[in-house]
Amino acid sequence: DRGLRGMLKYFSKAKKWTEDAYTAEDDFWKIVTFLGERSRYAAAFKRAFDKGIIKKIPTNDALDEMAANIVRNNVPNYDYVSQWIKALRRWPVGNFVSFPAEILRTSTNILKTALSEIKNPMLRRIGYQRLTGMAFTMAAVPYAATKLGQTLYDVSEEQLAAIRRFVAPWSKNSTIIPIKDKEGNWKYIDFSHANAYDTLLKPW
């Protein structure tokens, strides 16, 4: 009984450490995003000021708020998952619903942010960069991953189609990377399970 309690205490500590590590990593990338966006906006307004487009550069507080707003809206954050989405975990639709919901929310906001920036002459360059980055991540990366597998293992389009006919049911509409083992047997990697934005791509 004492050994069991000790084991449960150990696993509880391990769980707490894992949660803290995940939170720390999540916070780290939010900070990196904040600093990057603030720097880009500051540079854009500085260029506009030097060209005489604006007569005053936004204050540090204003730049902080702009960058923080982008982090709030464009970076997944489980604190913003609505209660009705969380309630779906009790229904037979799967319990991993918060992450896809955040991907949908942030992807929509990234597109809105980019289009808004493109309309602003001072921020147009940032808007096009944001839009290009989103398109590259969502479309080019999965396509390139499949083509890389085909190139490395000399897989034709017909062979790829044949592989897709025999994949697991949950991979039928996924991005497939074909591979071969040492014996020459066909295998595959379901890239969709590693691609956060597949939530948007898979329906198409």
mmCIF file of C-alpha atoms in Angstrom:
data_model
loop_
_atom_site.group_PDB
_atom_site.id
_atom_site.type_symbol
_atom_site.label_atom_id
_atom_site.label_comp_id
_atom_site.label_asym_id
_atom_site.label_seq_id
_atom_site.Cartn_x
_atom_site.Cartn_y
_atom_site.Cartn_z
ATOM 1 C CA ASP A 1 0.000 0.000 0.000
ATOM 2 C CA ARG A 2 2.847 2.361 0.842
ATOM 3 C CA GLY A 3 4.559 1.441 -2.420
ATOM 4 C CA LEU A 4 1.395 2.203 -4.382
ATOM 5 C CA ARG A 5 1.032 5.606 -2.704
ATOM 6 C CA GLY A 6 4.658 6.361 -3.482
ATOM 7 C CA MET A 7 4.165 5.432 -7.127
ATOM 8 C CA LEU A 8 1.037 7.591 -7.410
ATOM 9 C CA LYS A 9 2.892 10.502 -5.821
ATOM 10 C CA TYR A 10 5.739 10.046 -8.299
ATOM 11 C CA PHE A 11 3.382 10.042 -11.284
ATOM 12 C CA SER A 12 1.583 13.095 -9.897
ATOM 13 C CA LYS A 13 4.883 14.981 -9.725
ATOM 14 C CA ALA A 14 5.804 13.838 -13.225
ATOM 15 C CA LYS A 15 2.431 15.009 -14.533
ATOM 16 C CA LYS A 16 2.889 18.409 -12.860
ATOM 17 C CA TRP A 17 6.401 18.751 -14.301
ATOM 18 C CA THR A 18 5.124 17.893 -17.793
ATOM 19 C CA GLU A 19 2.318 20.452 -17.527
ATOM 20 C CA ASP A 20 4.742 23.133 -16.316
ATOM 21 C CA ALA A 21 7.171 22.339 -19.151
ATOM 22 C CA TYR A 22 4.375 22.559 -21.736
ATOM 23 C CA THR A 23 3.168 25.872 -20.308
ATOM 24 C CA ALA A 24 6.721 27.266 -20.267
ATOM 25 C CA GLU A 25 7.258 26.314 -23.914
ATOM 26 C CA ASP A 26 3.898 27.787 -24.883
ATOM 27 C CA ASP A 27 4.725 31.040 -23.084
ATOM 28 C CA PHE A 28 8.170 31.134 -24.692
ATOM 29 C CA TRP A 29 6.737 31.074 -28.225
ATOM 30 C CA LYS A 30 4.121 33.671 -27.322
ATOM 31 C CA ILE A 31 6.920 35.967 -26.122
ATOM 32 C CA VAL A 32 8.951 35.325 -29.277
ATOM 33 C CA THR A 33 5.896 36.120 -31.411
ATOM 34 C CA PHE A 34 5.181 39.282 -29.424
ATOM 35 C CA LEU A 35 8.747 40.574 -29.824
ATOM 36 C CA GLY A 36 8.816 39.721 -33.521
ATOM 37 C CA GLU A 37 5.508 41.421 -34.301
ATOM 38 C CA ARG A 38 6.412 44.481 -32.240
ATOM 39 C CA SER A 39 9.724 44.794 -34.074
ATOM 40 C CA ARG A 40 8.060 44.517 -37.483
ATOM 41 C CA TYR A 41 5.441 47.116 -36.640
ATOM 42 C CA ALA A 42 8.023 49.487 -35.140
ATOM 43 C CA ALA A 43 10.151 49.212 -38.302
ATOM 44 C CA ALA A 44 7.118 49.797 -40.544
ATOM 45 C CA PHE A 45 6.088 52.962 -38.710
ATOM 46 C CA LYS A 46 9.712 54.157 -38.656
ATOM 47 C CA ARG A 47 9.886 53.815 -42.455
ATOM 48 C CA ALA A 48 6.605 55.690 -42.799
ATOM 49 C CA PHE A 49 7.902 58.443 -40.499
ATOM 50 C CA ASP A 50 11.166 58.777 -42.445
ATOM 51 C CA LYS A 51 9.209 59.104 -45.701
ATOM 52 C CA GLY A 52 6.955 61.755 -44.215
ATOM 53 C CA ILE A 53 3.829 59.600 -44.455
ATOM 54 C CA ILE A 54 3.165 60.033 -40.733
ATOM 55 C CA LYS A 55 4.276 62.832 -38.431
ATOM 56 C CA LYS A 56 4.430 60.811 -35.227
ATOM 57 C CA ILE A 57 5.576 57.281 -34.463
ATOM 58 C CA PRO A 58 3.229 55.286 -32.166
ATOM 59 C CA THR A 59 4.274 55.193 -28.531
ATOM 60 C CA ASN A 60 5.884 52.122 -26.981
ATOM 61 C CA ASP A 61 2.616 51.360 -25.187
ATOM 62 C CA ALA A 62 0.720 51.531 -28.475
ATOM 63 C CA LEU A 63 3.220 49.190 -30.160
ATOM 64 C CA ASP A 64 2.973 46.815 -27.211
ATOM 65 C CA GLU A 65 -0.809 46.730 -27.536
ATOM 66 C CA MET A 66 -0.647 46.106 -31.309
ATOM 67 C CA ALA A 67 1.753 43.194 -30.841
ATOM 68 C CA ALA A 68 -0.221 41.798 -27.891
ATOM 69 C CA ASN A 69 -3.422 41.935 -29.937
ATOM 70 C CA ILE A 70 -1.789 39.847 -32.670
ATOM 71 C CA VAL A 71 -0.601 37.283 -30.125
ATOM 72 C CA ARG A 72 -4.101 37.088 -28.568
ATOM 73 C CA ASN A 73 -5.820 36.617 -31.914
ATOM 74 C CA ASN A 74 -3.279 34.738 -34.042
ATOM 75 C CA VAL A 75 -1.614 32.318 -31.601
ATOM 76 C CA PRO A 76 -3.553 29.309 -30.227
ATOM 77 C CA ASN A 77 -4.546 29.842 -26.604
ATOM 78 C CA TYR A 78 -6.772 27.383 -24.766
ATOM 79 C CA ASP A 79 -8.005 30.160 -22.478
ATOM 80 C CA TYR A 80 -10.035 31.461 -25.432
ATOM 81 C CA VAL A 81 -11.788 28.162 -26.152
ATOM 82 C CA SER A 82 -15.503 28.700 -25.590
ATOM 83 C CA GLN A 83 -17.438 26.685 -23.031
ATOM 84 C CA TRP A 84 -19.656 25.067 -25.644
ATOM 85 C CA ILE A 85 -16.561 23.764 -27.489
ATOM 86 C CA LYS A 86 -15.218 22.343 -24.227
ATOM 87 C CA ALA A 87 -18.611 20.743 -23.614
ATOM 88 C CA LEU A 88 -18.238 18.754 -26.862
ATOM 89 C CA ARG A 89 -15.720 16.543 -25.080
ATOM 90 C CA ARG A 90 -18.655 14.921 -23.303
ATOM 91 C CA TRP A 91 -20.267 13.959 -26.602
ATOM 92 C CA PRO A 92 -19.237 11.050 -28.871
ATOM 93 C CA VAL A 93 -17.352 13.300 -31.306
ATOM 94 C CA GLY A 94 -13.899 12.864 -29.797
ATOM 95 C CA ASN A 95 -12.333 14.587 -26.811
ATOM 96 C CA PHE A 96 -9.585 16.446 -28.667
ATOM 97 C CA VAL A 97 -11.707 19.376 -29.828
ATOM 98 C CA SER A 98 -10.051 22.421 -28.246
ATOM 99 C CA PHE A 99 -6.959 22.396 -30.460
ATOM 100 C CA PRO A 100 -8.847 22.205 -33.802
ATOM 101 C CA ALA A 101 -11.187 24.933 -32.561
ATOM 102 C CA GLU A 102 -8.215 27.192 -31.802
ATOM 103 C CA ILE A 103 -6.650 26.457 -35.184
ATOM 104 C CA LEU A 104 -9.887 27.528 -36.882
ATOM 105 C CA ARG A 105 -10.110 30.676 -34.745
ATOM 106 C CA THR A 106 -6.495 31.742 -35.199
ATOM 107 C CA SER A 107 -6.364 30.896 -38.910
ATOM 108 C CA THR A 108 -9.404 33.067 -39.540
ATOM 109 C CA ASN A 109 -7.801 35.865 -37.520
ATOM 110 C CA ILE A 110 -4.480 35.532 -39.373
ATOM 111 C CA LEU A 111 -6.321 35.988 -42.672
ATOM 112 C CA LYS A 112 -8.279 38.975 -41.315
ATOM 113 C CA THR A 113 -5.091 40.541 -39.938
ATOM 114 C CA ALA A 114 -3.234 40.092 -43.217
ATOM 115 C CA LEU A 115 -6.046 41.586 -45.310
ATOM 116 C CA SER A 116 -6.343 44.518 -42.901
ATOM 117 C CA GLU A 117 -2.600 45.139 -43.084
ATOM 118 C CA ILE A 118 -2.595 44.970 -46.878
ATOM 119 C CA LYS A 119 -5.152 47.783 -46.963
ATOM 120 C CA ASN A 120 -2.804 49.946 -44.881
ATOM 121 C CA PRO A 121 0.067 51.384 -46.983
ATOM 122 C CA MET A 122 2.377 51.428 -43.943
ATOM 123 C CA LEU A 123 1.734 47.783 -43.101
ATOM 124 C CA ARG A 124 1.199 46.375 -46.593
ATOM 125 C CA ARG A 125 4.563 44.597 -46.686
ATOM 126 C CA ILE A 126 3.801 42.844 -43.388
ATOM 127 C CA GLY A 127 0.353 41.842 -44.625
ATOM 128 C CA TYR A 128 1.717 40.224 -47.772
ATOM 129 C CA GLN A 129 4.392 38.446 -45.737
ATOM 130 C CA ARG A 130 1.762 37.137 -43.330
ATOM 131 C CA LEU A 131 -0.502 35.975 -46.152
ATOM 132 C CA THR A 132 2.390 34.307 -47.993
ATOM 133 C CA GLY A 133 3.554 32.572 -44.830
ATOM 134 C CA MET A 134 0.071 31.237 -44.164
ATOM 135 C CA ALA A 135 -0.320 29.959 -47.736
ATOM 136 C CA PHE A 136 3.135 28.350 -47.616
ATOM 137 C CA THR A 137 2.422 26.591 -44.312
ATOM 138 C CA MET A 138 -1.025 25.382 -45.313
ATOM 139 C CA ALA A 139 -0.476 24.378 -48.941
ATOM 140 C CA ALA A 140 3.189 24.256 -49.933
ATOM 141 C CA VAL A 141 4.587 22.333 -46.945
ATOM 142 C CA PRO A 142 2.210 19.311 -47.193
ATOM 143 C CA TYR A 143 2.648 19.169 -50.981
ATOM 144 C CA ALA A 144 6.440 19.394 -50.674
ATOM 145 C CA ALA A 145 6.499 16.676 -48.004
ATOM 146 C CA THR A 146 4.641 14.249 -50.274
ATOM 147 C CA LYS A 147 6.831 15.103 -53.274
ATOM 148 C CA LEU A 148 9.979 14.632 -51.176
ATOM 149 C CA GLY A 149 8.835 11.133 -50.232
ATOM 150 C CA GLN A 150 8.074 10.344 -53.851
ATOM 151 C CA THR A 151 11.485 11.589 -54.954
ATOM 152 C CA LEU A 152 13.491 9.787 -52.255
ATOM 153 C CA TYR A 153 11.757 6.445 -52.822
ATOM 154 C CA ASP A 154 11.024 6.795 -56.556
ATOM 155 C CA VAL A 155 7.251 6.637 -56.169
ATOM 156 C CA SER A 156 5.063 7.511 -59.147
ATOM 157 C CA GLU A 157 1.646 9.148 -58.944
ATOM 158 C CA GLU A 158 0.041 5.796 -59.823
ATOM 159 C CA GLN A 159 1.919 4.049 -57.021
ATOM 160 C CA LEU A 160 0.954 6.801 -54.584
ATOM 161 C CA ALA A 161 -2.693 6.366 -55.578
ATOM 162 C CA ALA A 162 -2.350 2.609 -55.018
ATOM 163 C CA ILE A 163 -0.849 3.148 -51.569
ATOM 164 C CA ARG A 164 -3.727 5.460 -50.667
ATOM 165 C CA ARG A 165 -6.236 2.707 -51.476
ATOM 166 C CA PHE A 166 -4.780 0.534 -48.735
ATOM 167 C CA VAL A 167 -4.163 3.055 -45.948
ATOM 168 C CA ALA A 168 -6.079 2.986 -42.666
ATOM 169 C CA PRO A 169 -9.598 4.468 -42.829
ATOM 170 C CA TRP A 170 -8.583 7.497 -40.749
ATOM 171 C CA SER A 171 -5.820 8.305 -43.272
ATOM 172 C CA LYS A 172 -7.942 8.182 -46.426
ATOM 173 C CA ASN A 173 -8.099 11.979 -46.744
ATOM 174 C CA SER A 174 -4.734 12.714 -45.159
ATOM 175 C CA THR A 175 -1.503 13.992 -46.663
ATOM 176 C CA ILE A 176 0.466 10.798 -47.307
ATOM 177 C CA ILE A 177 4.277 10.578 -47.448
ATOM 178 C CA PRO A 178 5.259 7.296 -49.125
ATOM 179 C CA ILE A 179 8.314 5.414 -47.842
ATOM 180 C CA LYS A 180 9.938 1.975 -48.150
ATOM 181 C CA ASP A 181 11.560 -0.158 -45.470
ATOM 182 C CA LYS A 182 14.873 -2.022 -45.883
ATOM 183 C CA GLU A 183 13.064 -5.019 -47.389
ATOM 184 C CA GLY A 184 11.415 -2.812 -50.015
ATOM 185 C CA ASN A 185 7.942 -2.986 -48.495
ATOM 186 C CA TRP A 186 5.708 0.023 -48.982
ATOM 187 C CA LYS A 187 4.837 2.098 -45.935
ATOM 188 C CA TYR A 188 3.593 5.612 -45.360
ATOM 189 C CA ILE A 189 3.638 8.514 -42.937
ATOM 190 C CA ASP A 190 0.355 10.279 -42.216
ATOM 191 C CA PHE A 191 1.662 13.850 -42.368
ATOM 192 C CA SER A 192 -1.749 15.254 -41.476
ATOM 193 C CA HIS A 193 -1.342 14.070 -37.888
ATOM 194 C CA ALA A 194 1.741 16.293 -37.555
ATOM 195 C CA ASN A 195 0.278 19.290 -39.377
ATOM 196 C CA ALA A 196 -1.701 21.608 -37.121
ATOM 197 C CA TYR A 197 -3.400 23.314 -40.067
ATOM 198 C CA ASP A 198 -4.696 20.068 -41.514
ATOM 199 C CA THR A 199 -7.938 20.879 -39.696
ATOM 200 C CA LEU A 200 -8.546 23.470 -42.413
ATOM 201 C CA LEU A 201 -7.139 21.498 -45.331
ATOM 202 C CA LYS A 202 -8.698 18.078 -44.795
ATOM 203 C CA PRO A 203 -12.314 19.012 -45.688
ATOM 204 C CA TRP A 204 -11.113 20.242 -49.076
#
